[in-house]
PDB file of C-alpha atoms in Angstrom:
ATOM      1  CA  MET A 187      -3.495   0.962   3.906  1.00  0.00           C
ATOM      2  CA  PHE A 188      -2.864  -2.251   5.119  1.00  0.00           C
ATOM      3  CA  LEU A 189      -2.494  -5.173   3.388  1.00  0.00           C
ATOM      4  CA  SER A 190      -1.416  -5.276   0.972  1.00  0.00           C
ATOM      5  CA  SER A 191      -1.397  -7.719  -2.729  1.00  0.00           C
ATOM      6  CA  LYS A 192      -0.673 -10.136  -5.263  1.00  0.00           C
ATOM      7  CA  MET A 193       0.549 -13.386  -4.272  1.00  0.00           C
ATOM      8  CA  PHE A 194       0.714 -15.650  -7.244  1.00  0.00           C
ATOM      9  CA  GLY A 195       3.327 -16.987  -9.438  1.00  0.00           C
ATOM     10  CA  LEU A 196       4.130 -16.180 -13.201  1.00  0.00           C
ATOM     11  CA  PRO A 197       4.798 -19.445 -15.067  1.00  0.00           C
ATOM     12  CA  PRO A 198       8.224 -20.704 -14.313  1.00  0.00           C
ATOM     13  CA  LYS A 199      10.488 -21.953 -17.972  1.00  0.00           C
ATOM     14  CA  ASP A 200      13.578 -24.377 -17.625  1.00  0.00           C
ATOM     15  CA  SER A 201      15.591 -21.115 -18.504  1.00  0.00           C
ATOM     16  CA  ILE A 202      14.676 -19.280 -15.922  1.00  0.00           C
ATOM     17  CA  SER A 203      16.714 -19.496 -12.181  1.00  0.00           C
ATOM     18  CA  SER A 204      15.881 -20.040  -8.914  1.00  0.00           C
ATOM     19  CA  PHE A 205      14.135 -16.841  -9.139  1.00  0.00           C
ATOM     20  CA  THR A 206      10.266 -16.383  -9.347  1.00  0.00           C
ATOM     21  CA  PHE A 207       8.195 -13.384  -9.161  1.00  0.00           C
ATOM     22  CA  GLN A 208       4.924 -13.109  -7.724  1.00  0.00           C
ATOM     23  CA  ARG A 209       2.295 -10.210  -6.773  1.00  0.00           C
ATOM     24  CA  LEU A 210       1.806  -9.446  -3.109  1.00  0.00           C
ATOM     25  CA  ALA A 211      -1.123  -6.877  -3.557  1.00  0.00           C
ATOM     26  CA  ALA A 212      -2.884  -8.362  -0.066  1.00  0.00           C
ATOM     27  CA  MET A 213       0.056  -7.261   2.117  1.00  0.00           C
ATOM     28  CA  GLU A 214       0.675  -4.015   0.213  1.00  0.00           C
ATOM     29  CA  ASP A 215      -2.746  -2.264   1.117  1.00  0.00           C
ATOM     30  CA  PHE A 216      -2.779  -3.131   4.801  1.00  0.00           C
ATOM     31  CA  ASP A 217      -1.209   0.749   5.212  1.00  0.00           C
ATOM     32  CA  CYS A 218      -2.583   3.932   5.636  1.00  0.00           C
ATOM     33  CA  ASP A 219      -3.301   6.755   3.188  1.00  0.00           C
ATOM     34  CA  ALA A 220      -4.073  10.441   2.985  1.00  0.00           C
ATOM     35  CA  CYS A 221      -6.899  10.544   4.791  1.00  0.00           C
ATOM     36  CA  GLY A 222      -7.274   7.497   7.185  1.00  0.00           C
ATOM     37  CA  CYS A 223      -4.264   7.793   9.393  1.00  0.00           C
ATOM     38  CA  SER A 224      -0.137   7.913   9.072  1.00  0.00           C
ATOM     39  CA  ALA A 225       0.281   8.081   5.255  1.00  0.00           C
ATOM     40  CA  SER A 226       1.803   5.224   5.035  1.00  0.00           C
ATOM     41  CA  GLY A 227       1.733   3.884   1.734  1.00  0.00           C
ATOM     42  CA  GLY A 228      -1.463   1.166   1.596  1.00  0.00           C
ATOM     43  CA  SER A 229      -1.904   1.022  -2.328  1.00  0.00           C
ATOM     44  CA  MET A 230       1.954   2.197  -3.006  1.00  0.00           C
ATOM     45  CA  GLY A 231       2.716  -1.091  -3.127  1.00  0.00           C
ATOM     46  CA  PHE A 232      -0.100  -2.872  -5.699  1.00  0.00           C
ATOM     47  CA  SER A 233       2.518  -2.989  -8.492  1.00  0.00           C
ATOM     48  CA  SER A 234       5.280  -4.796  -6.769  1.00  0.00           C
ATOM     49  CA  MET A 235       6.489  -8.092  -8.008  1.00  0.00           C
ATOM     50  CA  LEU A 236       8.479 -10.445  -5.296  1.00  0.00           C
ATOM     51  CA  ASN A 237       9.939 -13.459  -4.863  1.00  0.00           C
ATOM     52  CA  ASN A 238       7.977 -16.513  -3.340  1.00  0.00           C
ATOM     53  CA  ASN A 239       9.787 -16.338   0.214  1.00  0.00           C
ATOM     54  CA  PHE A 240      11.994 -12.955   0.710  1.00  0.00           C
ATOM     55  CA  ALA A 241      12.764 -10.540   2.781  1.00  0.00           C
ATOM     56  CA  GLY A 242      13.517  -6.806   2.129  1.00  0.00           C
ATOM     57  CA  VAL A 243      13.277  -2.928   1.966  1.00  0.00           C
ATOM     58  CA  ARG A 244      11.506  -0.457   0.713  1.00  0.00           C
ATOM     59  CA  TYR A 245      11.617   2.953   0.142  1.00  0.00           C
ATOM     60  CA  PHE A 246       7.969   4.792  -1.319  1.00  0.00           C
ATOM     61  CA  ARG A 247       7.267   8.901  -0.602  1.00  0.00           C
ATOM     62  CA  GLN A 248       4.089  10.862  -0.936  1.00  0.00           C
ATOM     63  CA  SER A 249       3.668  14.272  -1.773  1.00  0.00           C
ATOM     64  CA  TYR A 250       0.445  16.173  -1.225  1.00  0.00           C
ATOM     65  CA  THR A 251      -0.428  19.478  -0.736  1.00  0.00           C
ATOM     66  CA  SER A 252      -2.673  20.682   1.994  1.00  0.00           C
ATOM     67  CA  ARG A 253      -4.711  23.593   3.619  1.00  0.00           C
ATOM     68  CA  ASP A 254      -2.428  24.972   6.590  1.00  0.00           C
ATOM     69  CA  GLY A 255      -6.054  25.592   8.716  1.00  0.00           C
ATOM     70  CA  ILE A 256      -9.460  25.145   8.609  1.00  0.00           C
ATOM     71  CA  PHE A 257     -10.684  28.836   6.851  1.00  0.00           C
ATOM     72  CA  ALA A 258     -11.079  28.921   3.313  1.00  0.00           C
ATOM     73  CA  ASN A 259      -8.237  31.337   3.342  1.00  0.00           C
ATOM     74  CA  SER A 260      -5.521  29.390   4.624  1.00  0.00           C
ATOM     75  CA  PRO A 261      -2.785  29.060   3.159  1.00  0.00           C
ATOM     76  CA  TRP A 262      -1.441  25.586   1.072  1.00  0.00           C
ATOM     77  CA  ILE A 263       1.299  23.843   2.288  1.00  0.00           C
ATOM     78  CA  ASP A 264       3.546  21.129   0.979  1.00  0.00           C
ATOM     79  CA  GLU A 265       3.604  17.920   3.187  1.00  0.00           C
ATOM     80  CA  ASN A 266       6.338  14.857   2.143  1.00  0.00           C
ATOM     81  CA  PHE A 267       5.612  11.869   3.945  1.00  0.00           C
ATOM     82  CA  ASN A 268       8.850   9.220   3.847  1.00  0.00           C
ATOM     83  CA  THR A 269       8.580   5.437   4.718  1.00  0.00           C
ATOM     84  CA  VAL A 270      11.531   2.559   5.344  1.00  0.00           C
ATOM     85  CA  GLN A 271       9.749  -0.830   5.459  1.00  0.00           C
ATOM     86  CA  ALA A 272      11.311  -3.954   6.180  1.00  0.00           C
ATOM     87  CA  TRP A 273       9.185  -7.037   5.273  1.00  0.00           C
ATOM     88  CA  ALA A 274       9.046 -10.740   4.304  1.00  0.00           C
ATOM     89  CA  ARG A 275       6.482 -13.277   3.621  1.00  0.00           C
ATOM     90  CA  ILE A 276       6.756 -16.643   4.286  1.00  0.00           C
ATOM     91  CA  PRO A 277       4.130 -19.657   3.667  1.00  0.00           C
ATOM     92  CA  LEU A 278       2.849 -21.516   6.583  1.00  0.00           C
ATOM     93  CA  THR A 279       1.853 -24.736   3.874  1.00  0.00           C
ATOM     94  CA  GLY A 280       0.931 -24.797   0.441  1.00  0.00           C
ATOM     95  CA  LYS A 281      -2.326 -22.870   0.366  1.00  0.00           C
ATOM     96  CA  ILE A 282      -1.017 -20.426   3.308  1.00  0.00           C
ATOM     97  CA  GLN A 283       1.216 -17.611   3.843  1.00  0.00           C
ATOM     98  CA  ILE A 284       1.684 -14.975   6.357  1.00  0.00           C
ATOM     99  CA  SER A 285       3.619 -11.361   5.494  1.00  0.00           C
ATOM    100  CA  ALA A 286       4.974  -8.531   8.226  1.00  0.00           C
ATOM    101  CA  LEU A 287       5.821  -5.315   7.245  1.00  0.00           C
ATOM    102  CA  VAL A 288       7.627  -3.061  10.078  1.00  0.00           C
ATOM    103  CA  PRO A 289       7.913   0.348   8.926  1.00  0.00           C
ATOM    104  CA  TYR A 290       9.808   3.833  10.160  1.00  0.00           C
ATOM    105  CA  HIS A 291       8.496   6.730   8.770  1.00  0.00           C
ATOM    106  CA  PHE A 292      10.456  10.791   8.819  1.00  0.00           C
ATOM    107  CA  HIS A 293       7.481  12.814   7.506  1.00  0.00           C
ATOM    108  CA  GLN A 294       7.935  17.138   7.019  1.00  0.00           C
ATOM    109  CA  ARG A 295       5.410  19.283   6.454  1.00  0.00           C
ATOM    110  CA  GLU A 296       6.172  23.454   5.515  1.00  0.00           C
ATOM    111  CA  LEU A 297       3.687  25.337   7.964  1.00  0.00           C
ATOM    112  CA  THR A 298       3.634  29.157   7.393  1.00  0.00           C
ATOM    113  CA  THR A 299       5.008  29.544  11.272  1.00  0.00           C
ATOM    114  CA  GLY A 300       8.357  26.938   9.957  1.00  0.00           C
ATOM    115  CA  THR A 301       8.946  23.410   8.736  1.00  0.00           C
ATOM    116  CA  GLU A 302       7.630  20.510  10.934  1.00  0.00           C
ATOM    117  CA  ARG A 303       9.288  17.505  11.116  1.00  0.00           C
ATOM    118  CA  ILE A 304       8.357  13.998  12.707  1.00  0.00           C
ATOM    119  CA  SER A 305      10.322  10.690  13.007  1.00  0.00           C
ATOM    120  CA  GLY A 306      10.063   7.110  14.223  1.00  0.00           C
ATOM    121  CA  LEU A 307       8.690   3.502  13.790  1.00  0.00           C
ATOM    122  CA  GLY A 308       4.848   3.630  12.334  1.00  0.00           C
ATOM    123  CA  ASP A 309       2.113   0.727  12.871  1.00  0.00           C
ATOM    124  CA  ILE A 310       3.591  -2.769  12.382  1.00  0.00           C
ATOM    125  CA  THR A 311       1.289  -4.776  10.397  1.00  0.00           C
ATOM    126  CA  LEU A 312       1.412  -8.672  10.632  1.00  0.00           C
ATOM    127  CA  MET A 313      -1.392 -10.127   7.662  1.00  0.00           C
ATOM    128  CA  GLY A 314      -2.411 -14.363   6.976  1.00  0.00           C
ATOM    129  CA  LEU A 315      -3.634 -15.416   3.412  1.00  0.00           C
ATOM    130  CA  TYR A 316      -4.802 -17.962   2.332  1.00  0.00           C
ATOM    131  CA  SER A 317      -5.510 -20.041  -1.625  1.00  0.00           C
ATOM    132  CA  VAL A 318      -8.903 -19.888  -2.343  1.00  0.00           C
ATOM    133  CA  PHE A 319      -8.653 -21.812  -5.874  1.00  0.00           C
ATOM    134  CA  GLU A 320      -5.709 -22.261  -8.447  1.00  0.00           C
ATOM    135  CA  THR A 321      -6.899 -23.745 -11.965  1.00  0.00           C
ATOM    136  CA  LYS A 322      -3.860 -26.622 -12.058  1.00  0.00           C
ATOM    137  CA  LYS A 323      -4.378 -28.030 -15.473  1.00  0.00           C
ATOM    138  CA  ASP A 324      -0.877 -26.836 -17.351  1.00  0.00           C
ATOM    139  CA  SER A 325      -2.680 -27.388 -20.793  1.00  0.00           C
ATOM    140  CA  ALA A 326      -5.132 -24.620 -19.958  1.00  0.00           C
ATOM    141  CA  VAL A 327      -5.480 -21.888 -21.881  1.00  0.00           C
ATOM    142  CA  PHE A 328      -6.037 -19.445 -18.716  1.00  0.00           C
ATOM    143  CA  THR A 329      -5.076 -19.900 -15.641  1.00  0.00           C
ATOM    144  CA  HIS A 330      -6.964 -18.602 -12.364  1.00  0.00           C
ATOM    145  CA  LYS A 331      -5.674 -17.739  -8.840  1.00  0.00           C
ATOM    146  CA  VAL A 332      -8.089 -16.595  -5.893  1.00  0.00           C
ATOM    147  CA  ASN A 333      -6.782 -15.729  -2.580  1.00  0.00           C
ATOM    148  CA  VAL A 334      -8.463 -14.338   0.423  1.00  0.00           C
ATOM    149  CA  GLY A 335      -6.746 -12.960   3.280  1.00  0.00           C
ATOM    150  CA  ALA A 336      -7.244 -10.423   6.933  1.00  0.00           C
ATOM    151  CA  GLY A 337      -5.193  -8.970   8.850  1.00  0.00           C
ATOM    152  CA  VAL A 338      -3.476  -6.571  12.012  1.00  0.00           C
ATOM    153  CA  LYS A 339      -2.353  -3.445  12.476  1.00  0.00           C
ATOM    154  CA  ILE A 340      -0.917  -2.621  15.525  1.00  0.00           C
ATOM    155  CA  PRO A 341      -0.330   0.592  17.051  1.00  0.00           C
ATOM    156  CA  THR A 342       3.575   0.478  17.828  1.00  0.00           C
ATOM    157  CA  GLY A 343       3.773   4.218  15.935  1.00  0.00           C
ATOM    158  CA  GLN A 344       3.164   6.951  18.035  1.00  0.00           C
ATOM    159  CA  PHE A 345       0.112   8.659  17.247  1.00  0.00           C
ATOM    160  CA  ALA A 346       0.520  12.805  18.962  1.00  0.00           C
ATOM    161  CA  GLN A 347      -2.613  14.414  19.041  1.00  0.00           C
ATOM    162  CA  ALA A 348      -1.349  18.032  18.644  1.00  0.00           C
ATOM    163  CA  ASN A 349      -0.472  17.159  15.899  1.00  0.00           C
ATOM    164  CA  ASN A 350      -4.488  17.632  14.044  1.00  0.00           C
ATOM    165  CA  LEU A 351      -5.535  20.364  16.062  1.00  0.00           C
ATOM    166  CA  GLY A 352      -5.817  22.824  13.412  1.00  0.00           C
ATOM    167  CA  SER A 353      -4.262  21.132  10.000  1.00  0.00           C
ATOM    168  CA  ILE A 354      -6.793  19.914   7.157  1.00  0.00           C
ATOM    169  CA  ASN A 355      -4.607  16.791   6.726  1.00  0.00           C
ATOM    170  CA  GLN A 356      -5.186  14.164   9.200  1.00  0.00           C
ATOM    171  CA  SER A 357      -2.587  11.968   8.132  1.00  0.00           C
ATOM    172  CA  PHE A 358       0.413  13.955   9.850  1.00  0.00           C
ATOM    173  CA  GLN A 359       1.170  10.792  12.304  1.00  0.00           C
ATOM    174  CA  LEU A 360       3.470   8.263  13.133  1.00  0.00           C
ATOM    175  CA  GLY A 361       0.557   6.049  13.713  1.00  0.00           C
ATOM    176  CA  THR A 362      -3.513   5.838  14.234  1.00  0.00           C
ATOM    177  CA  GLY A 363      -2.531   4.656  17.991  1.00  0.00           C
ATOM    178  CA  SER A 364      -5.584   2.080  17.033  1.00  0.00           C
ATOM    179  CA  TRP A 365      -5.705  -1.497  16.586  1.00  0.00           C
ATOM    180  CA  ASP A 366      -7.014  -1.459  12.927  1.00  0.00           C
ATOM    181  CA  TYR A 367      -8.208  -5.293  10.834  1.00  0.00           C
ATOM    182  CA  SER A 368      -8.384  -5.600   7.210  1.00  0.00           C
ATOM    183  CA  VAL A 369     -10.145  -8.019   4.789  1.00  0.00           C
ATOM    184  CA  VAL A 370      -8.752  -8.537   1.705  1.00  0.00           C
ATOM    185  CA  SER A 371      -9.883 -10.545  -1.604  1.00  0.00           C
ATOM    186  CA  GLU A 372      -7.552 -11.283  -5.495  1.00  0.00           C
ATOM    187  CA  TYR A 373      -8.459 -12.463  -7.844  1.00  0.00           C
ATOM    188  CA  VAL A 374      -5.763 -13.069 -11.291  1.00  0.00           C
ATOM    189  CA  ILE A 375      -6.330 -14.404 -14.471  1.00  0.00           C
ATOM    190  CA  SER A 376      -3.209 -14.813 -16.971  1.00  0.00           C
ATOM    191  CA  ARG A 377      -1.961 -16.522 -19.983  1.00  0.00           C
ATOM    192  CA  LYS A 378       0.989 -17.814 -20.328  1.00  0.00           C
ATOM    193  CA  ASP A 379       3.586 -14.275 -19.659  1.00  0.00           C
ATOM    194  CA  LEU A 380       0.612 -12.094 -20.172  1.00  0.00           C
ATOM    195  CA  GLY A 381      -2.139 -11.243 -17.039  1.00  0.00           C
ATOM    196  CA  MET A 382      -4.478  -8.970 -15.070  1.00  0.00           C
ATOM    197  CA  ASN A 383      -4.861  -8.895 -11.118  1.00  0.00           C
ATOM    198  CA  THR A 384      -7.486  -7.561  -9.197  1.00  0.00           C
ATOM    199  CA  THR A 385      -8.078  -7.092  -5.878  1.00  0.00           C
ATOM    200  CA  LEU A 386     -10.333  -5.425  -3.299  1.00  0.00           C
ATOM    201  CA  ASN A 387      -9.574  -4.612   0.698  1.00  0.00           C
ATOM    202  CA  TYR A 388     -11.136  -3.151   3.141  1.00  0.00           C
ATOM    203  CA  VAL A 389     -10.252  -1.745   6.589  1.00  0.00           C
ATOM    204  CA  PHE A 390     -11.654  -1.410   9.539  1.00  0.00           C
ATOM    205  CA  LYS A 391     -10.531   1.486  12.083  1.00  0.00           C
ATOM    206  CA  THR A 392     -11.136   1.146  15.337  1.00  0.00           C
ATOM    207  CA  GLU A 393     -10.879   4.291  18.302  1.00  0.00           C
ATOM    208  CA  ASN A 394      -7.386   5.097  20.208  1.00  0.00           C
ATOM    209  CA  LYS A 395      -6.959   5.646  23.707  1.00  0.00           C
ATOM    210  CA  LYS A 396      -7.053   9.484  22.482  1.00  0.00           C
ATOM    211  CA  GLU A 397     -10.774   8.611  21.926  1.00  0.00           C
ATOM    212  CA  TYR A 398      -9.715   9.198  18.018  1.00  0.00           C
ATOM    213  CA  GLN A 399     -10.556   7.084  15.232  1.00  0.00           C
ATOM    214  CA  TYR A 400      -9.703   7.276  11.831  1.00  0.00           C
ATOM    215  CA  GLY A 401     -12.571   5.915   9.370  1.00  0.00           C
ATOM    216  CA  ASP A 402     -13.226   3.080   7.537  1.00  0.00           C
ATOM    217  CA  GLN A 403     -11.058   2.451   3.942  1.00  0.00           C
ATOM    218  CA  PHE A 404     -11.675   0.574   0.823  1.00  0.00           C
ATOM    219  CA  ASN A 405      -9.492   0.331  -1.569  1.00  0.00           C
ATOM    220  CA  TYR A 406      -9.345  -1.866  -4.766  1.00  0.00           C
ATOM    221  CA  ALA A 407      -7.106  -1.914  -8.322  1.00  0.00           C
ATOM    222  CA  ALA A 408      -6.520  -4.125 -11.145  1.00  0.00           C
ATOM    223  CA  THR A 409      -3.178  -4.169 -13.041  1.00  0.00           C
ATOM    224  CA  LEU A 410      -1.892  -5.760 -15.941  1.00  0.00           C
ATOM    225  CA  PHE A 411       1.525  -7.210 -16.529  1.00  0.00           C
ATOM    226  CA  TYR A 412       3.955  -9.057 -18.897  1.00  0.00           C
ATOM    227  CA  LEU A 413       7.118 -11.280 -18.404  1.00  0.00           C
ATOM    228  CA  PHE A 414      10.201 -10.699 -19.675  1.00  0.00           C
ATOM    229  CA  ASP A 415      12.568 -13.568 -19.638  1.00  0.00           C
ATOM    230  CA  PHE A 416      15.899 -13.172 -20.958  1.00  0.00           C
ATOM    231  CA  ASN A 417      17.230 -15.923 -19.549  1.00  0.00           C
ATOM    232  CA  ALA A 418      19.301 -14.943 -16.838  1.00  0.00           C
ATOM    233  CA  VAL A 419      17.152 -12.083 -16.257  1.00  0.00           C
ATOM    234  CA  GLN A 420      13.372 -11.116 -15.832  1.00  0.00           C
ATOM    235  CA  ILE A 421      12.158  -7.525 -16.256  1.00  0.00           C
ATOM    236  CA  VAL A 422       7.933  -7.541 -15.692  1.00  0.00           C
ATOM    237  CA  PRO A 423       6.343  -4.007 -17.187  1.00  0.00           C
ATOM    238  CA  GLN A 424       2.771  -3.005 -15.247  1.00  0.00           C
ATOM    239  CA  ALA A 425      -0.016  -0.743 -15.353  1.00  0.00           C
ATOM    240  CA  GLY A 426      -3.162   0.012 -14.512  1.00  0.00           C
ATOM    241  CA  LEU A 427      -5.378   1.889 -12.067  1.00  0.00           C
ATOM    242  CA  ALA A 428      -6.133   2.336  -8.249  1.00  0.00           C
ATOM    243  CA  GLY A 429      -8.262   3.821  -6.416  1.00  0.00           C
ATOM    244  CA  GLU A 430      -9.298   4.554  -2.537  1.00  0.00           C
ATOM    245  CA  VAL A 431     -12.396   5.575  -0.179  1.00  0.00           C
ATOM    246  CA  TYR A 432     -12.220   6.613   2.940  1.00  0.00           C
ATOM    247  CA  GLN A 433     -14.946   7.129   5.654  1.00  0.00           C
ATOM    248  CA  THR A 434     -15.327  10.487   7.427  1.00  0.00           C
ATOM    249  CA  ASN A 435     -12.824  10.516  11.198  1.00  0.00           C
ATOM    250  CA  LYS A 436     -14.551  10.563  14.767  1.00  0.00           C
ATOM    251  CA  GLN A 437     -13.448  12.016  17.632  1.00  0.00           C
ATOM    252  CA  TYR A 438     -15.951  11.662  21.285  1.00  0.00           C
ATOM    253  CA  GLY A 439     -18.165   9.958  18.951  1.00  0.00           C
ATOM    254  CA  LEU A 440     -18.328  12.456  16.625  1.00  0.00           C
ATOM    255  CA  ASP A 441     -17.848  13.271  12.764  1.00  0.00           C
ATOM    256  CA  LEU A 442     -15.177  15.284  11.957  1.00  0.00           C
ATOM    257  CA  PRO A 443     -15.717  17.597   8.272  1.00  0.00           C
ATOM    258  CA  ASN A 444     -13.039  17.122   5.820  1.00  0.00           C
ATOM    259  CA  THR A 445     -11.884  13.875   6.481  1.00  0.00           C
ATOM    260  CA  ALA A 446     -13.658  11.736   4.233  1.00  0.00           C
ATOM    261  CA  GLY A 447     -12.747  11.390   0.524  1.00  0.00           C
ATOM    262  CA  ASP A 448     -11.751   9.388  -2.157  1.00  0.00           C
ATOM    263  CA  ILE A 449      -8.977   9.204  -5.354  1.00  0.00           C
ATOM    264  CA  LEU A 450      -8.306   7.505  -8.605  1.00  0.00           C
ATOM    265  CA  PHE A 451      -4.435   6.701  -9.207  1.00  0.00           C
ATOM    266  CA  GLY A 452      -3.180   5.541 -12.894  1.00  0.00           C
ATOM    267  CA  LYS A 453       0.162   3.040 -11.409  1.00  0.00           C
ATOM    268  CA  PHE A 454       3.022   2.010 -13.718  1.00  0.00           C
ATOM    269  CA  GLY A 455       5.962   0.627 -12.512  1.00  0.00           C
ATOM    270  CA  LEU A 456       9.624  -1.892 -13.212  1.00  0.00           C
ATOM    271  CA  GLU A 457      10.747  -5.143 -12.055  1.00  0.00           C
ATOM    272  CA  ALA A 458      13.900  -6.642 -12.737  1.00  0.00           C
ATOM    273  CA  GLY A 459      15.193 -10.562 -11.126  1.00  0.00           C
ATOM    274  CA  LYS A 460      18.482 -11.864 -11.098  1.00  0.00           C
ATOM    275  CA  ASP A 461      19.130 -15.178  -9.549  1.00  0.00           C
ATOM    276  CA  LYS A 462      17.891 -14.288  -5.141  1.00  0.00           C
ATOM    277  CA  PHE A 463      18.065 -10.379  -5.877  1.00  0.00           C
ATOM    278  CA  SER A 464      15.146  -8.666  -6.648  1.00  0.00           C
ATOM    279  CA  ILE A 465      14.625  -4.588  -7.860  1.00  0.00           C
ATOM    280  CA  GLY A 466      11.608  -2.172  -8.679  1.00  0.00           C
ATOM    281  CA  LEU A 467      10.632   0.831  -9.211  1.00  0.00           C
ATOM    282  CA  ASN A 468       6.843   2.202  -9.027  1.00  0.00           C
ATOM    283  CA  ALA A 469       4.971   5.383  -9.599  1.00  0.00           C
ATOM    284  CA  MET A 470       1.881   6.498  -8.897  1.00  0.00           C
ATOM    285  CA  LEU A 471      -0.361   9.871 -10.870  1.00  0.00           C
ATOM    286  CA  PRO A 472      -4.347  10.819  -9.876  1.00  0.00           C
ATOM    287  CA  ILE A 473      -6.455  11.280 -12.287  1.00  0.00           C
ATOM    288  CA  ASN A 474      -9.566  12.043 -10.213  1.00  0.00           C
ATOM    289  CA  GLN A 475      -9.783  13.156  -7.055  1.00  0.00           C
ATOM    290  CA  ASN A 476     -11.437  14.312  -4.002  1.00  0.00           C
ATOM    291  CA  LEU A 477     -10.174  14.275  -0.397  1.00  0.00           C
ATOM    292  CA  SER A 478     -11.286  16.689   2.606  1.00  0.00           C
ATOM    293  CA  SER A 479     -13.488  18.216   0.349  1.00  0.00           C
ATOM    294  CA  GLY A 480     -11.306  19.850  -1.657  1.00  0.00           C
ATOM    295  CA  LYS A 481      -9.294  20.822   0.751  1.00  0.00           C
ATOM    296  CA  MET A 482      -6.284  18.815   0.328  1.00  0.00           C
ATOM    297  CA  GLU A 483      -4.625  17.304  -2.731  1.00  0.00           C
ATOM    298  CA  ALA A 484      -2.301  14.081  -3.472  1.00  0.00           C
ATOM    299  CA  ASN A 485       0.754  14.511  -5.759  1.00  0.00           C
ATOM    300  CA  TYR A 486       2.006  11.658  -6.502  1.00  0.00           C
ATOM    301  CA  ARG A 487       4.099   8.499  -5.322  1.00  0.00           C
ATOM    302  CA  TRP A 488       6.580   6.488  -5.952  1.00  0.00           C
ATOM    303  CA  SER A 489       8.528   3.697  -4.492  1.00  0.00           C
ATOM    304  CA  VAL A 490      11.812   1.528  -4.818  1.00  0.00           C
ATOM    305  CA  ASN A 491      12.604  -2.197  -3.325  1.00  0.00           C
ATOM    306  CA  LEU A 492      15.210  -4.689  -2.788  1.00  0.00           C
ATOM    307  CA  ASN A 493      14.252  -8.028  -1.856  1.00  0.00           C
ATOM    308  CA  TYR A 494      16.233 -10.991  -1.353  1.00  0.00           C
ATOM    309  CA  THR A 495      14.858 -14.867  -1.786  1.00  0.00           C
ATOM    310  CA  LEU A 496      15.208 -17.323   1.322  1.00  0.00           C
TER     311      LEU A 496
END
């Protein structure tokens, strides 16, 4: 759920405008997902291709089905998590960038007693990233880049303990109510216009004022991408895998049953850029999952984003 992505620049060409694609993996992974918190999108951002310095907005939607209750015969219900995010990335030096993400959530679930809705500001994320290594020789057959980063999620979103009572999905919240911290690493290898990006991200979650603590989360991903340069317009298709592993939630220091899990997604997307603008569409579909001991299932995630080069 945090941070979250891919920070490399694809090889510039003489015919390309000032717009250049970038990966932003570290910032996009910094948000929470299915088992761990407010379902603010987490690895939805793995596939974004963004500008080096940008401000933009992104909408994403997540669909889940879960038990409406803790019993084996509790009915299944539909849950939809919607988020609009304002995000930006600004370089401080040639090797250091800072990222910010401000989400607004409007979630909905269909309980047996009727429709429940919540909306409001989510948890704000700040991330710092450092370029450890980057291939310098233009003549190299393969280019390599390694980034590391760390971030903090500020508890600006409301955590309502009543939303978790009797519910399998403990993520129906606007925020975790806790200060959470993330570390991320990224490795990018490319040859001309073809490349692969791999990321690892671990989120340390702390106890909130209600003595509730979401379990730590580990994210991993690998994405293949290719740049098609049509002079004034650039198009970047991408495809890959993304996985998430959630540890058990705790309350009053005790483990809560049916709150751990893991999931593997197939993901694909398409980004297009012209001049200072870029637009992207990404989707993720589950390949294998075991969420909340099988009492919750992820159906799909998709997102659309629009960015402007600063």
